[in-house]
Amino acid sequence: MIWKELIDLLKSSESEYDINSKRKEIAEWLPCVVRMFEYNQENSYHQYDLWLHSVHTVLEIPKSATDDMLYLSALLHDIGKPDCKCNGKNANDTKAHYYGHPEKSEQIVRDEVIPYLISKGVLLLDDDIKRLLYYVRFHDDRVPLTEETFSRHLSLVSIVVFKNLIMLQIADAKAHNQFPLVEERIKVCSDWLQRLNI
């Protein structure tokens, strides 16, 4: 598998099987993904292991999206979770938590994935790298419908990239079990897209 084949696979897949059937080839080409395979998230919000959650996030990205980095970030957005696992803050909370996983995922993508891709001859422009790291870093950032939120993100990226982040957040949420908190996140993000005239 080469870079173009990976991106084409992520962009064109219609089912979990389409991507998962190529898991071995993906891992041979991008070894860091192995840490996600069969990783039980031990949290009721998650119906899939970490790899399949990421696959389903990719599948929920609209096929009309044109940014290759959006698809790659959907695959890698939670790659730092295994390094951040901790128990609940009290004895009654038995589910696993992953505090700081967006930052850890961003670090892994920055320090491992990007250098590895470049060493394999993938041409990543500075803007590609900036977008990829932004999507991974902010994929779990709650984005209330406020001017402050909008201004903060537009100080970092363009409105198009911010819209892509919102699509990633929706895709990520749809790959969870649909509890009220997750449904509310989808609603807030969908309201953002409507507000931004998507």
mmCIF file of C-alpha atoms in Angstrom:
data_model
loop_
_atom_site.group_PDB
_atom_site.id
_atom_site.type_symbol
_atom_site.label_atom_id
_atom_site.label_comp_id
_atom_site.label_asym_id
_atom_site.label_seq_id
_atom_site.Cartn_x
_atom_site.Cartn_y
_atom_site.Cartn_z
ATOM 1 C CA MET A 1 0.000 0.000 0.000
ATOM 2 C CA ILE A 2 1.238 3.460 -0.852
ATOM 3 C CA TRP A 3 0.093 6.910 0.285
ATOM 4 C CA LYS A 4 -2.343 7.491 -2.586
ATOM 5 C CA GLU A 5 -3.888 4.045 -2.095
ATOM 6 C CA LEU A 6 -4.354 4.718 1.625
ATOM 7 C CA ILE A 7 -6.034 8.075 1.076
ATOM 8 C CA ASP A 8 -8.188 6.697 -1.765
ATOM 9 C CA LEU A 9 -9.240 3.814 0.501
ATOM 10 C CA LEU A 10 -10.207 6.171 3.324
ATOM 11 C CA LYS A 11 -12.113 8.483 0.987
ATOM 12 C CA SER A 12 -13.977 5.832 -0.995
ATOM 13 C CA SER A 13 -14.808 3.142 1.573
ATOM 14 C CA GLU A 14 -18.486 2.449 2.131
ATOM 15 C CA SER A 15 -18.229 -0.075 4.957
ATOM 16 C CA GLU A 16 -16.099 -1.170 7.891
ATOM 17 C CA TYR A 17 -15.085 -4.214 5.829
ATOM 18 C CA ASP A 18 -13.615 -2.060 3.043
ATOM 19 C CA ILE A 19 -11.022 -0.584 5.399
ATOM 20 C CA ASN A 20 -10.631 -3.426 7.867
ATOM 21 C CA SER A 21 -9.924 -5.931 5.104
ATOM 22 C CA LYS A 22 -6.830 -3.830 4.299
ATOM 23 C CA ARG A 23 -5.759 -3.505 7.943
ATOM 24 C CA LYS A 24 -2.613 -5.584 7.509
ATOM 25 C CA GLU A 25 -1.485 -3.541 4.492
ATOM 26 C CA ILE A 26 -2.238 -0.289 6.319
ATOM 27 C CA ALA A 27 -0.187 -1.455 9.313
ATOM 28 C CA GLU A 28 2.711 -2.477 7.071
ATOM 29 C CA TRP A 29 2.724 0.970 5.540
ATOM 30 C CA LEU A 30 1.864 2.929 8.713
ATOM 31 C CA PRO A 31 3.043 0.767 11.654
ATOM 32 C CA CYS A 32 1.879 3.130 14.402
ATOM 33 C CA VAL A 33 -1.758 2.086 13.836
ATOM 34 C CA VAL A 34 -1.076 -1.347 15.331
ATOM 35 C CA ARG A 35 -1.434 0.145 18.837
ATOM 36 C CA MET A 36 -5.132 0.681 18.072
ATOM 37 C CA PHE A 37 -5.914 -2.877 16.962
ATOM 38 C CA GLU A 38 -8.261 -4.695 19.365
ATOM 39 C CA TYR A 39 -7.702 -1.987 21.993
ATOM 40 C CA ASN A 40 -10.737 -2.256 24.297
ATOM 41 C CA GLN A 41 -11.711 1.265 25.322
ATOM 42 C CA GLU A 42 -13.562 -0.042 28.406
ATOM 43 C CA ASN A 43 -16.047 2.803 28.287
ATOM 44 C CA SER A 44 -19.788 2.527 27.700
ATOM 45 C CA TYR A 45 -19.687 5.431 25.261
ATOM 46 C CA HIS A 46 -17.725 3.227 22.906
ATOM 47 C CA GLN A 47 -19.251 0.292 21.053
ATOM 48 C CA TYR A 48 -16.068 -0.503 19.117
ATOM 49 C CA ASP A 49 -12.427 -1.163 19.904
ATOM 50 C CA LEU A 50 -10.154 1.789 19.191
ATOM 51 C CA TRP A 51 -9.294 0.731 15.634
ATOM 52 C CA LEU A 52 -12.901 0.115 14.610
ATOM 53 C CA HIS A 53 -14.002 3.363 16.255
ATOM 54 C CA SER A 54 -11.447 5.150 14.084
ATOM 55 C CA VAL A 55 -12.608 3.249 10.999
ATOM 56 C CA HIS A 56 -16.214 4.249 11.688
ATOM 57 C CA THR A 57 -15.123 7.853 12.183
ATOM 58 C CA VAL A 58 -13.525 7.756 8.717
ATOM 59 C CA LEU A 59 -16.743 6.310 7.272
ATOM 60 C CA GLU A 60 -18.793 9.156 8.764
ATOM 61 C CA ILE A 61 -16.730 11.869 7.045
ATOM 62 C CA PRO A 62 -18.864 13.201 4.173
ATOM 63 C CA LYS A 63 -17.727 11.849 0.806
ATOM 64 C CA SER A 64 -17.813 15.422 -0.482
ATOM 65 C CA ALA A 65 -14.883 16.409 1.763
ATOM 66 C CA THR A 66 -11.801 17.233 -0.274
ATOM 67 C CA ASP A 67 -9.076 17.552 2.379
ATOM 68 C CA ASP A 68 -6.950 14.374 2.531
ATOM 69 C CA MET A 69 -5.739 15.456 5.993
ATOM 70 C CA LEU A 70 -9.319 15.280 7.274
ATOM 71 C CA TYR A 71 -9.537 11.599 6.353
ATOM 72 C CA LEU A 72 -6.100 10.843 7.803
ATOM 73 C CA SER A 73 -6.990 12.679 11.019
ATOM 74 C CA ALA A 74 -10.195 10.650 11.296
ATOM 75 C CA LEU A 75 -8.084 7.498 11.219
ATOM 76 C CA LEU A 76 -5.495 8.785 13.716
ATOM 77 C CA HIS A 77 -7.465 11.134 15.986
ATOM 78 C CA ASP A 78 -7.447 8.778 19.008
ATOM 79 C CA ILE A 79 -4.072 7.093 18.494
ATOM 80 C CA GLY A 80 -2.814 8.487 21.810
ATOM 81 C CA LYS A 81 -5.571 6.931 23.896
ATOM 82 C CA PRO A 82 -3.628 3.816 24.999
ATOM 83 C CA ASP A 83 -0.996 6.109 26.533
ATOM 84 C CA CYS A 84 -3.599 8.135 28.461
ATOM 85 C CA LYS A 85 -5.797 5.445 29.984
ATOM 86 C CA CYS A 86 -6.734 5.993 33.620
ATOM 87 C CA ASN A 87 -9.440 4.828 35.996
ATOM 88 C CA GLY A 88 -12.383 6.891 37.160
ATOM 89 C CA LYS A 89 -11.937 9.442 39.910
ATOM 90 C CA ASN A 90 -14.007 7.446 42.395
ATOM 91 C CA ALA A 91 -14.680 3.791 43.179
ATOM 92 C CA ASN A 92 -18.138 3.877 41.556
ATOM 93 C CA ASP A 93 -16.680 4.983 38.228
ATOM 94 C CA THR A 94 -15.397 1.772 36.670
ATOM 95 C CA LYS A 95 -15.048 2.934 33.071
ATOM 96 C CA ALA A 96 -11.713 3.936 31.579
ATOM 97 C CA HIS A 97 -11.000 7.597 30.899
ATOM 98 C CA TYR A 98 -8.542 9.152 28.497
ATOM 99 C CA TYR A 99 -7.757 12.632 29.812
ATOM 100 C CA GLY A 100 -5.342 14.478 27.541
ATOM 101 C CA HIS A 101 -5.675 12.051 24.661
ATOM 102 C CA PRO A 102 -6.067 14.747 21.960
ATOM 103 C CA GLU A 103 -2.752 16.288 22.969
ATOM 104 C CA LYS A 104 -1.076 12.862 23.123
ATOM 105 C CA SER A 105 -2.547 11.929 19.740
ATOM 106 C CA GLU A 106 -1.257 15.197 18.288
ATOM 107 C CA GLN A 107 2.200 14.463 19.742
ATOM 108 C CA ILE A 108 2.280 10.971 18.198
ATOM 109 C CA VAL A 109 1.160 12.307 14.816
ATOM 110 C CA ARG A 110 3.715 15.143 14.979
ATOM 111 C CA ASP A 111 6.671 13.129 16.317
ATOM 112 C CA GLU A 112 6.065 9.687 14.778
ATOM 113 C CA VAL A 113 3.545 9.695 11.938
ATOM 114 C CA ILE A 114 4.646 12.783 10.015
ATOM 115 C CA PRO A 115 8.400 11.989 10.104
ATOM 116 C CA TYR A 116 7.613 8.407 9.105
ATOM 117 C CA LEU A 117 5.464 9.500 6.153
ATOM 118 C CA ILE A 118 8.130 11.946 5.007
ATOM 119 C CA SER A 119 10.778 9.203 5.267
ATOM 120 C CA LYS A 120 8.590 7.109 2.945
ATOM 121 C CA GLY A 121 8.598 9.888 0.352
ATOM 122 C CA VAL A 122 5.163 11.382 1.094
ATOM 123 C CA LEU A 123 5.157 15.063 0.205
ATOM 124 C CA LEU A 124 3.463 16.858 3.069
ATOM 125 C CA LEU A 125 3.393 20.609 2.731
ATOM 126 C CA ASP A 126 3.615 22.779 5.838
ATOM 127 C CA ASP A 127 -0.072 23.635 5.442
ATOM 128 C CA ASP A 128 -0.997 19.917 5.237
ATOM 129 C CA ILE A 129 0.883 19.281 8.483
ATOM 130 C CA LYS A 130 -0.734 22.267 10.180
ATOM 131 C CA ARG A 131 -4.236 21.091 9.220
ATOM 132 C CA LEU A 132 -3.589 17.486 10.242
ATOM 133 C CA LEU A 133 -2.278 18.509 13.664
ATOM 134 C CA TYR A 134 -5.148 20.975 14.146
ATOM 135 C CA TYR A 135 -7.789 18.344 13.382
ATOM 136 C CA VAL A 136 -6.225 15.801 15.734
ATOM 137 C CA ARG A 137 -5.608 18.325 18.529
ATOM 138 C CA PHE A 138 -9.131 19.778 18.493
ATOM 139 C CA HIS A 139 -11.213 16.724 17.495
ATOM 140 C CA ASP A 140 -12.598 16.418 21.037
ATOM 141 C CA ASP A 141 -12.774 20.136 21.817
ATOM 142 C CA ARG A 142 -16.276 21.203 22.744
ATOM 143 C CA VAL A 143 -17.320 24.056 20.474
ATOM 144 C CA PRO A 144 -20.199 26.011 21.998
ATOM 145 C CA LEU A 145 -22.013 28.362 19.646
ATOM 146 C CA THR A 146 -20.265 31.532 20.793
ATOM 147 C CA GLU A 147 -18.360 34.285 19.056
ATOM 148 C CA GLU A 148 -15.468 33.581 21.414
ATOM 149 C CA THR A 149 -15.192 29.996 20.169
ATOM 150 C CA PHE A 150 -15.434 31.110 16.568
ATOM 151 C CA SER A 151 -12.792 33.837 17.012
ATOM 152 C CA ARG A 152 -10.436 31.471 18.838
ATOM 153 C CA HIS A 153 -10.523 28.921 16.023
ATOM 154 C CA LEU A 154 -10.306 31.503 13.252
ATOM 155 C CA SER A 155 -7.154 32.862 14.904
ATOM 156 C CA LEU A 156 -5.647 29.416 14.207
ATOM 157 C CA VAL A 157 -7.102 28.341 10.862
ATOM 158 C CA SER A 158 -9.349 29.367 7.985
ATOM 159 C CA ILE A 159 -13.111 29.046 8.098
ATOM 160 C CA VAL A 160 -12.922 26.062 5.692
ATOM 161 C CA VAL A 161 -10.572 24.194 8.032
ATOM 162 C CA PHE A 162 -12.809 25.029 10.996
ATOM 163 C CA LYS A 163 -15.797 23.611 9.095
ATOM 164 C CA ASN A 164 -13.795 20.459 8.447
ATOM 165 C CA LEU A 165 -13.050 20.189 12.170
ATOM 166 C CA ILE A 166 -16.781 20.362 12.884
ATOM 167 C CA MET A 167 -17.371 17.564 10.341
ATOM 168 C CA LEU A 168 -14.684 15.493 12.094
ATOM 169 C CA GLN A 169 -16.339 16.088 15.457
ATOM 170 C CA ILE A 170 -19.691 14.942 14.089
ATOM 171 C CA ALA A 171 -18.092 11.856 12.512
ATOM 172 C CA ASP A 172 -16.331 11.034 15.784
ATOM 173 C CA ALA A 173 -19.555 11.423 17.773
ATOM 174 C CA LYS A 174 -21.530 9.255 15.338
ATOM 175 C CA ALA A 175 -18.955 6.482 15.876
ATOM 176 C CA HIS A 176 -19.913 6.422 19.597
ATOM 177 C CA ASN A 177 -22.890 4.858 21.314
ATOM 178 C CA GLN A 178 -25.677 7.397 21.005
ATOM 179 C CA PHE A 179 -26.181 8.568 24.590
ATOM 180 C CA PRO A 180 -27.848 11.960 25.212
ATOM 181 C CA LEU A 181 -24.483 13.686 25.749
ATOM 182 C CA VAL A 182 -23.233 12.385 22.388
ATOM 183 C CA GLU A 183 -26.467 13.352 20.651
ATOM 184 C CA GLU A 184 -26.148 16.854 22.121
ATOM 185 C CA ARG A 185 -22.603 17.111 20.752
ATOM 186 C CA ILE A 186 -23.855 16.159 17.289
ATOM 187 C CA LYS A 187 -26.617 18.740 17.544
ATOM 188 C CA VAL A 188 -24.268 21.550 18.580
ATOM 189 C CA CYS A 189 -21.859 20.679 15.771
ATOM 190 C CA SER A 190 -24.698 20.421 13.244
ATOM 191 C CA ASP A 191 -25.894 23.849 14.383
ATOM 192 C CA TRP A 192 -22.376 25.140 13.715
ATOM 193 C CA LEU A 193 -22.463 23.757 10.184
ATOM 194 C CA GLN A 194 -25.854 25.326 9.574
ATOM 195 C CA ARG A 195 -24.612 28.618 10.982
ATOM 196 C CA LEU A 196 -21.581 28.449 8.705
ATOM 197 C CA ASN A 197 -23.850 27.741 5.705
ATOM 198 C CA ILE A 198 -22.668 24.241 4.896
#
